PDB file of C-alpha atoms in Angstrom:
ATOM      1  CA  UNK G1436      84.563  87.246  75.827  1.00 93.00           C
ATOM      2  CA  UNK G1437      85.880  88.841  79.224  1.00 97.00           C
ATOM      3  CA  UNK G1438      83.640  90.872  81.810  1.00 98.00           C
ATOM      4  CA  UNK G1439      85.381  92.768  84.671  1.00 98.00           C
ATOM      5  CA  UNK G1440      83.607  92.211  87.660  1.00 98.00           C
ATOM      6  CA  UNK G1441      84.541  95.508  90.298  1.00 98.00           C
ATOM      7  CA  UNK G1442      83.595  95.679  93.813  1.00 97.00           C
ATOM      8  CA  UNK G1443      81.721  99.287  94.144  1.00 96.00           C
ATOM      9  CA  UNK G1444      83.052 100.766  97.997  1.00 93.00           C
ATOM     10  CA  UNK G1445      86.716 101.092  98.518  1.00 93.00           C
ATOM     11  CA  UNK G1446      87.039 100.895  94.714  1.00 96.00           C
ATOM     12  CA  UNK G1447      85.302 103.562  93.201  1.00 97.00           C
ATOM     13  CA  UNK G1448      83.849 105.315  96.104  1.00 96.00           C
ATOM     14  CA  UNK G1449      85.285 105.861  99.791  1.00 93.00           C
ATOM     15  CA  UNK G1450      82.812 103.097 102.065  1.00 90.00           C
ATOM     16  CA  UNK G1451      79.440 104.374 102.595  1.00 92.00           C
ATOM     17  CA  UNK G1452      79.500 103.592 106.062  1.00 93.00           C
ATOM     18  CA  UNK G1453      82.630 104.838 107.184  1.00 92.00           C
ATOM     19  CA  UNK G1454      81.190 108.313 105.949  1.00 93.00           C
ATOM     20  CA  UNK G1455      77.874 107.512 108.200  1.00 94.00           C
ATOM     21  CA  UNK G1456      79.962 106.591 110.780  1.00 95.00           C
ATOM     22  CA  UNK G1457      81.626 110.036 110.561  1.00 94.00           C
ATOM     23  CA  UNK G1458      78.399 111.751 109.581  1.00 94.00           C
ATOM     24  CA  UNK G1459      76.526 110.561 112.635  1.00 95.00           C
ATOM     25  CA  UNK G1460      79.759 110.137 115.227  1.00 95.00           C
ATOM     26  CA  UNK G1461      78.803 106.296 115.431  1.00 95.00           C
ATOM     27  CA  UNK G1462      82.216 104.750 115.645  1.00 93.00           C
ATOM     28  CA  UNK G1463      80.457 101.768 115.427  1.00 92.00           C
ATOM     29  CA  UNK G1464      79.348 101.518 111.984  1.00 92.00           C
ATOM     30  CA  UNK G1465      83.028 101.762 111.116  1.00 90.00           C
ATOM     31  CA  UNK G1466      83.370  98.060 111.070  1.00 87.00           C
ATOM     32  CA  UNK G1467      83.225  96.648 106.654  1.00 82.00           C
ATOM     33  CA  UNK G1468      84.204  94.110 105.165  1.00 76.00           C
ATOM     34  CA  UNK G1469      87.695  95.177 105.763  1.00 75.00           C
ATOM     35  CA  UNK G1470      87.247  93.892 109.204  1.00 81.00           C
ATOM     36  CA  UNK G1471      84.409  91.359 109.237  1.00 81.00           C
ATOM     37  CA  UNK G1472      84.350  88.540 106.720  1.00 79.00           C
ATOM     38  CA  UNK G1473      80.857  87.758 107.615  1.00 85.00           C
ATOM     39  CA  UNK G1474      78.430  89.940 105.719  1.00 83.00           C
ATOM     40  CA  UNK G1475      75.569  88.677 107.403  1.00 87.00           C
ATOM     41  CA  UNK G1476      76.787  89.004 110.647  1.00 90.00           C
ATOM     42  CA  UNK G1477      77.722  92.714 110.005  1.00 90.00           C
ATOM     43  CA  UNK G1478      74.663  93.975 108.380  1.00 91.00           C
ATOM     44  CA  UNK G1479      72.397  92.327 111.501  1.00 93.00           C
ATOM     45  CA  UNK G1480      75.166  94.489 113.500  1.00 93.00           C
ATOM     46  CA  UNK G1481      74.655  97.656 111.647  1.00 94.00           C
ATOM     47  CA  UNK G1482      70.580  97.038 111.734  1.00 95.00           C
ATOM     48  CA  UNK G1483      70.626  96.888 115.553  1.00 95.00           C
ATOM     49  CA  UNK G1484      73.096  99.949 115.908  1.00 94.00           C
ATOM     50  CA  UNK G1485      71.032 102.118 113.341  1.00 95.00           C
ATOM     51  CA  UNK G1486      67.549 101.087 115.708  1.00 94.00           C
ATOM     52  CA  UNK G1487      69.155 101.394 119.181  1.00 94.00           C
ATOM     53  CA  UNK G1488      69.880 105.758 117.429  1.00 96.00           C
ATOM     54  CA  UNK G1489      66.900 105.794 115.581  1.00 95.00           C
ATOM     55  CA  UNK G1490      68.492 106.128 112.461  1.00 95.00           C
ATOM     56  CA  UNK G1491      67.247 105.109 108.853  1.00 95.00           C
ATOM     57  CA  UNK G1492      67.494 105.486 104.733  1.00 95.00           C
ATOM     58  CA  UNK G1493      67.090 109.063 105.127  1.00 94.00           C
ATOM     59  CA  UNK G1494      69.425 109.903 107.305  1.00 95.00           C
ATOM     60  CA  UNK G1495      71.771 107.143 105.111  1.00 95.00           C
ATOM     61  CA  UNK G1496      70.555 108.871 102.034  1.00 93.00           C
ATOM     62  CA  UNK G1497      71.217 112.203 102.799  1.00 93.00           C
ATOM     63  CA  UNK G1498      75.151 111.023 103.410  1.00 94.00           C
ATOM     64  CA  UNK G1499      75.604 109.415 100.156  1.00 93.00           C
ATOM     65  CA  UNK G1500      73.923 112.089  98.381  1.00 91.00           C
ATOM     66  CA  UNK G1501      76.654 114.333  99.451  1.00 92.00           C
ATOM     67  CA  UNK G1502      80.210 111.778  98.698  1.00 93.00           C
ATOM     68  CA  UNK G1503      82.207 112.161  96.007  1.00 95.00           C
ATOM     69  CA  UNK G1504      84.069 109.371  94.186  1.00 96.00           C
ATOM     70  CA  UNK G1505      87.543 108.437  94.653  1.00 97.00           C
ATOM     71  CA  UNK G1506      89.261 110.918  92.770  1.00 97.00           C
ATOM     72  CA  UNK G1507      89.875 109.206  89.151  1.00 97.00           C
ATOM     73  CA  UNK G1508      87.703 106.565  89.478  1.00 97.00           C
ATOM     74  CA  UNK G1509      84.904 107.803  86.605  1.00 97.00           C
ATOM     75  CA  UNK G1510      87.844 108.480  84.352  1.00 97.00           C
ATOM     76  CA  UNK G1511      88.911 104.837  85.378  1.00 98.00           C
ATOM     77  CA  UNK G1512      85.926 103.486  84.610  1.00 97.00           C
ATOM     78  CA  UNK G1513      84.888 105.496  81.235  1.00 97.00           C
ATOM     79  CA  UNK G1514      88.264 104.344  80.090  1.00 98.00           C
ATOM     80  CA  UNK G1515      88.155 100.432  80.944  1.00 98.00           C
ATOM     81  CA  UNK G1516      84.450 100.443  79.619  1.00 97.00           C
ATOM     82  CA  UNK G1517      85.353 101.628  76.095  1.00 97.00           C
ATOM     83  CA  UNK G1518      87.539  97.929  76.081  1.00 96.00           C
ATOM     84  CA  UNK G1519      85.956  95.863  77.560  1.00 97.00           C
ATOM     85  CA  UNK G1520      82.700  94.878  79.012  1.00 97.00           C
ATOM     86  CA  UNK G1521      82.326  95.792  83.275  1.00 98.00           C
ATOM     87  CA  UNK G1522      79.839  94.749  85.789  1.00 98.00           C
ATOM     88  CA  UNK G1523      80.065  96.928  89.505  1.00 98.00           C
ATOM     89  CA  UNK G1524      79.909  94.025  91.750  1.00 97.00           C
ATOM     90  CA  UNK G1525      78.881  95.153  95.584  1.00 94.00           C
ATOM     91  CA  UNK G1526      77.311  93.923  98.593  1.00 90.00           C
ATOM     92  CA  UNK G1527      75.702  97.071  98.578  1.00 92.00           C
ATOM     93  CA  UNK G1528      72.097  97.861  97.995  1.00 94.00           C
ATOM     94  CA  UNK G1529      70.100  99.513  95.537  1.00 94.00           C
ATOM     95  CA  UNK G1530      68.827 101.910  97.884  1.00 94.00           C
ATOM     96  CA  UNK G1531      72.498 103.069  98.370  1.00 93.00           C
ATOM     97  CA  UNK G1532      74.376 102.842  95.066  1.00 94.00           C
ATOM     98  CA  UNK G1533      71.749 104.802  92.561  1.00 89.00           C
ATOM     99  CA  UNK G1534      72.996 107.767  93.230  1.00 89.00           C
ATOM    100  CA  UNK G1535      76.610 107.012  92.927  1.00 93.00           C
ATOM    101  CA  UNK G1536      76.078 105.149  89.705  1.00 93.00           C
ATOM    102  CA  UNK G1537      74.526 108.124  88.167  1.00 92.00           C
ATOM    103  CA  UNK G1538      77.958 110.055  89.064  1.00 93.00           C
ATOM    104  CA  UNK G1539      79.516 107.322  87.078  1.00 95.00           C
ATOM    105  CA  UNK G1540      77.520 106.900  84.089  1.00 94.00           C
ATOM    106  CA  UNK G1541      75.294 104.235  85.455  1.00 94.00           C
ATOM    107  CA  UNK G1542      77.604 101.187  84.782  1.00 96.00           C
ATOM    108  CA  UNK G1543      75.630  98.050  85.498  1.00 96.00           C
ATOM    109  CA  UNK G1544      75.558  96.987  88.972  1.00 97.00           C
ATOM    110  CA  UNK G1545      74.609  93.913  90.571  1.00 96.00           C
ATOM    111  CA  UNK G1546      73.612  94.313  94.367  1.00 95.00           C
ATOM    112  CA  UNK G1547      70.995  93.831  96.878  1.00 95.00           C
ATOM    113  CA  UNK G1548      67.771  95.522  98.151  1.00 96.00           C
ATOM    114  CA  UNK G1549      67.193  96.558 102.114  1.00 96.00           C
ATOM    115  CA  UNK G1550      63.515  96.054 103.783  1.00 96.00           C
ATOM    116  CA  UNK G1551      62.410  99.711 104.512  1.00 96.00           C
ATOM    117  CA  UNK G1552      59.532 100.553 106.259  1.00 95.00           C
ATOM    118  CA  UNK G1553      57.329 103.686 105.371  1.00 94.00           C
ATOM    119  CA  UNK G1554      59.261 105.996 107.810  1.00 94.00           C
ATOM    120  CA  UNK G1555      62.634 104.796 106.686  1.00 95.00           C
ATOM    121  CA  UNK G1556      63.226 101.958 109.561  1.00 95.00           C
ATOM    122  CA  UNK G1557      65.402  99.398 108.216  1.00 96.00           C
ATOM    123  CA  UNK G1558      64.232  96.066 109.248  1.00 95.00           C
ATOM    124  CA  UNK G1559      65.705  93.985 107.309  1.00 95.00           C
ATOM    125  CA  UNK G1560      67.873  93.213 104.083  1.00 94.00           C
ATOM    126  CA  UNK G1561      67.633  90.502 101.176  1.00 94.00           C
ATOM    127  CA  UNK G1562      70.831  89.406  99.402  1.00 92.00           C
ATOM    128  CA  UNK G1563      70.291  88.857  95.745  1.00 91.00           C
ATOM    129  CA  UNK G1564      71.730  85.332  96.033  1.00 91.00           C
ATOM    130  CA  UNK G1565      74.304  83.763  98.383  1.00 87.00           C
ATOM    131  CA  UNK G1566      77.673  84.159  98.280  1.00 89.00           C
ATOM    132  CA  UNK G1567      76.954  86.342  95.867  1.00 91.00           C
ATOM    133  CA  UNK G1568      80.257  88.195  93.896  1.00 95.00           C
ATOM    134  CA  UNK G1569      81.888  84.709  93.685  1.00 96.00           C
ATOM    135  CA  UNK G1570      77.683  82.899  92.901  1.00 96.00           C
ATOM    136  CA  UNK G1571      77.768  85.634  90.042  1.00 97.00           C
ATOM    137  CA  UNK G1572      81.669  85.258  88.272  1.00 97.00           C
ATOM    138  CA  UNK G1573      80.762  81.602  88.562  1.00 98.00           C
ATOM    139  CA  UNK G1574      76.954  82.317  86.683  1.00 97.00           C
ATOM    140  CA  UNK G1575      78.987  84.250  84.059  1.00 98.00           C
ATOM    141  CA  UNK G1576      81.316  81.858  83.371  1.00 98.00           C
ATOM    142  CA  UNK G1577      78.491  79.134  83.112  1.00 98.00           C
ATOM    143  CA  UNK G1578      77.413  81.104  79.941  1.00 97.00           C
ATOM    144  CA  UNK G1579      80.719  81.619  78.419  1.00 97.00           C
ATOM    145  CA  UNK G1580      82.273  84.628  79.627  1.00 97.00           C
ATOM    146  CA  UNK G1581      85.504  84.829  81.258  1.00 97.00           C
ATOM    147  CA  UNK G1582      86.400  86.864  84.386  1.00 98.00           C
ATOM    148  CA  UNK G1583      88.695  89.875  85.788  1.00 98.00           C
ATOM    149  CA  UNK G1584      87.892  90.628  89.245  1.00 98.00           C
ATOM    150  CA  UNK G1585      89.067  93.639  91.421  1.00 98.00           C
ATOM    151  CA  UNK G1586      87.852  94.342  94.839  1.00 97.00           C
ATOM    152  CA  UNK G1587      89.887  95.743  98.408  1.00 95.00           C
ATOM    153  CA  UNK G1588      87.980  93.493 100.849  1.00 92.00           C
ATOM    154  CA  UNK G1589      87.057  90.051 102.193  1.00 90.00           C
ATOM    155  CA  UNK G1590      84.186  89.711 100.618  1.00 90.00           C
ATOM    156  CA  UNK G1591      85.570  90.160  97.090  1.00 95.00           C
ATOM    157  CA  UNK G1592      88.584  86.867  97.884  1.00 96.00           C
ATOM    158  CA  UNK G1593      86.062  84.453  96.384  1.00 96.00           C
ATOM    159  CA  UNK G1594      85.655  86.124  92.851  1.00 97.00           C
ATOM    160  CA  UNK G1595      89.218  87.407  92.532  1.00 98.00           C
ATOM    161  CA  UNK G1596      90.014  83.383  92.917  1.00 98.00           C
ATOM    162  CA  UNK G1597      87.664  82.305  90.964  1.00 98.00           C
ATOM    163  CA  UNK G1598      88.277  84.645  87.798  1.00 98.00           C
ATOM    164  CA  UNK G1599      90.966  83.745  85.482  1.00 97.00           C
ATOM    165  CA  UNK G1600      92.913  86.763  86.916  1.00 98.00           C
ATOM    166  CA  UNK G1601      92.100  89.046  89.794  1.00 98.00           C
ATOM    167  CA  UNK G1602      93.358  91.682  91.539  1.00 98.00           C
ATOM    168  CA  UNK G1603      93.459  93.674  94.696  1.00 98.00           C
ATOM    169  CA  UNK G1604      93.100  97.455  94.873  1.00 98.00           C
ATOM    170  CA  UNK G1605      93.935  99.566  97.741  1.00 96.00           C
ATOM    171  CA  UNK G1606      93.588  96.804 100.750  1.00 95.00           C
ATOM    172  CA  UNK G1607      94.290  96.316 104.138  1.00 92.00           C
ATOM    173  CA  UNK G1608      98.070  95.391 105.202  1.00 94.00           C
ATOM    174  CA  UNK G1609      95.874  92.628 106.421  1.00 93.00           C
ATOM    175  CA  UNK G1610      94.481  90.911 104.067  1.00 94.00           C
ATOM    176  CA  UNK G1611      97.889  91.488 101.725  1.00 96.00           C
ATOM    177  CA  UNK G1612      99.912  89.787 104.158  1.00 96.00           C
ATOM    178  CA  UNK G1613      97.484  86.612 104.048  1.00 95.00           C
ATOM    179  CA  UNK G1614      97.439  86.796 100.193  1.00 96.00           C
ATOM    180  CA  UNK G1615     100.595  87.626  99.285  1.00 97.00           C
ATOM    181  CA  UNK G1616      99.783  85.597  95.566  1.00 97.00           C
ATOM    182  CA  UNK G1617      97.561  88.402  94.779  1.00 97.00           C
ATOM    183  CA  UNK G1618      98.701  91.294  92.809  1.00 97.00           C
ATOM    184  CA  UNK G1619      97.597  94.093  94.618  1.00 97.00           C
ATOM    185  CA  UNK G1620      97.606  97.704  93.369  1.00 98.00           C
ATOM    186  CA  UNK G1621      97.455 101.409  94.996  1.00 97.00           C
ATOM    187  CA  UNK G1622      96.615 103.448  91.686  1.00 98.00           C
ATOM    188  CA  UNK G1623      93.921 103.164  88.928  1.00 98.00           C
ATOM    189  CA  UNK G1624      96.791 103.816  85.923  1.00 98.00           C
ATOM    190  CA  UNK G1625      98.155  99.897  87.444  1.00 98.00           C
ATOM    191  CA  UNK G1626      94.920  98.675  87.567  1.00 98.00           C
ATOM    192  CA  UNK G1627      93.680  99.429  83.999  1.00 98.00           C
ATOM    193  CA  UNK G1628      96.896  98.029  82.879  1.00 98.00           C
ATOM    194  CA  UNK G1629      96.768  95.161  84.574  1.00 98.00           C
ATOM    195  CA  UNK G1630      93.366  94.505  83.657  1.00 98.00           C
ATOM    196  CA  UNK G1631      93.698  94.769  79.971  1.00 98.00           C
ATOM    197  CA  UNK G1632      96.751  92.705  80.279  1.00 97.00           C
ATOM    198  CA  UNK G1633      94.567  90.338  81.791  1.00 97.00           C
ATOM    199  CA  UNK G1634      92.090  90.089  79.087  1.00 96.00           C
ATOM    200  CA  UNK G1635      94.076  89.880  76.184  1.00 95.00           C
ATOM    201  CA  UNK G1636      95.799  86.393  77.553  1.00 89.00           C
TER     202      UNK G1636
END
């Protein structure tokens, strides 16, 4: 049995804090996973930049509440979900994607959770488990499932190459240029194809 495993920002909705970053006129909170491989190392980065404005979830909150997704991505996903089984992968956190998974039909997600104080300080943020898009294919495929990953970012390399077939979607020049072996794909029409394609092999 296949599950498709899809990274949630750059995917399915423009990157949450790019649109904070514009929201707020930080420029830097611009810097994803685009730029910076190391998610740890970024988020501690973001933490310090969101104290040093006295910024928080609200303010965050009030952002997202008011992004749209990338235009075609719920028909996207309503169509890949009636065949075959998909899982929103993202480094994200459960404070952030609720509300954008209710404007797709709540597909499963898998992400992490942010320490919030009472006045909406972040402090701090716990990762479900390490490494965790390519820690999760690998779970699934430890209980029988095979794997079709998609993501646009660093932090999505490990389960594209460890899924029987993966695929990039809307990258960097960047990061095509170092994996020119990837397939990599600008609309959602090439995607789905691709992905079903994948699964029937």
């Amino acid at each position: 049995m296949n599950i498709v495993c899809l990274d949630m920002e750059g995917v399915l909705v423009p990157e949450i804090w790019i649109a904070f970053s514009e929201a707020t006129n930080i420029p830097e909170l611009r810097i994803t996973t685009r730029e910076e491989p190391d998610y740890d190392k970024l988020m501690k980065y973001r933490i310090g930049i969101l104290k040093e404005h006295g910024l928080g979830l609200n303010e965050i909150q009030e952002v997202i509440a008011g992004i749209d997704l990338l235009p075609g991505a719920k028909e996207f996903m309503d169509k890949l979900r009636e065949r075959v089984q998909v899982i929103v992968l993202s480094d994200t956190f459960e404070q952030f994607a609720m509300p954008i998974m209710k404007k797709l039909g709540y597909p499963c997600i898998f992400c992490n959770t942010l320490v919030v104080k009472e006045d909406g300080e972040i402090t701090d943020f716990k990762m479900r488990v390490e490494n965790s898009k390519y820690s999760t294919v690998k779970a699934l495929q430890s209980i029988g499932f095979d794997t079709v990953a998609s993501g646009d970012s660093y932090n999505d390399i490990g389960m594209i190459d460890a899924s029987k077939a993966g695929f990039l979607f809307r990258t960097t020049e960047g990061i095509k240029k170092e994996r020119p072996d990837l397939q990599a794909f600008e609309e959602y029409d090439d995607l789905y194809n691709a992905i079903i394609k994948a699964c029937a092999e």
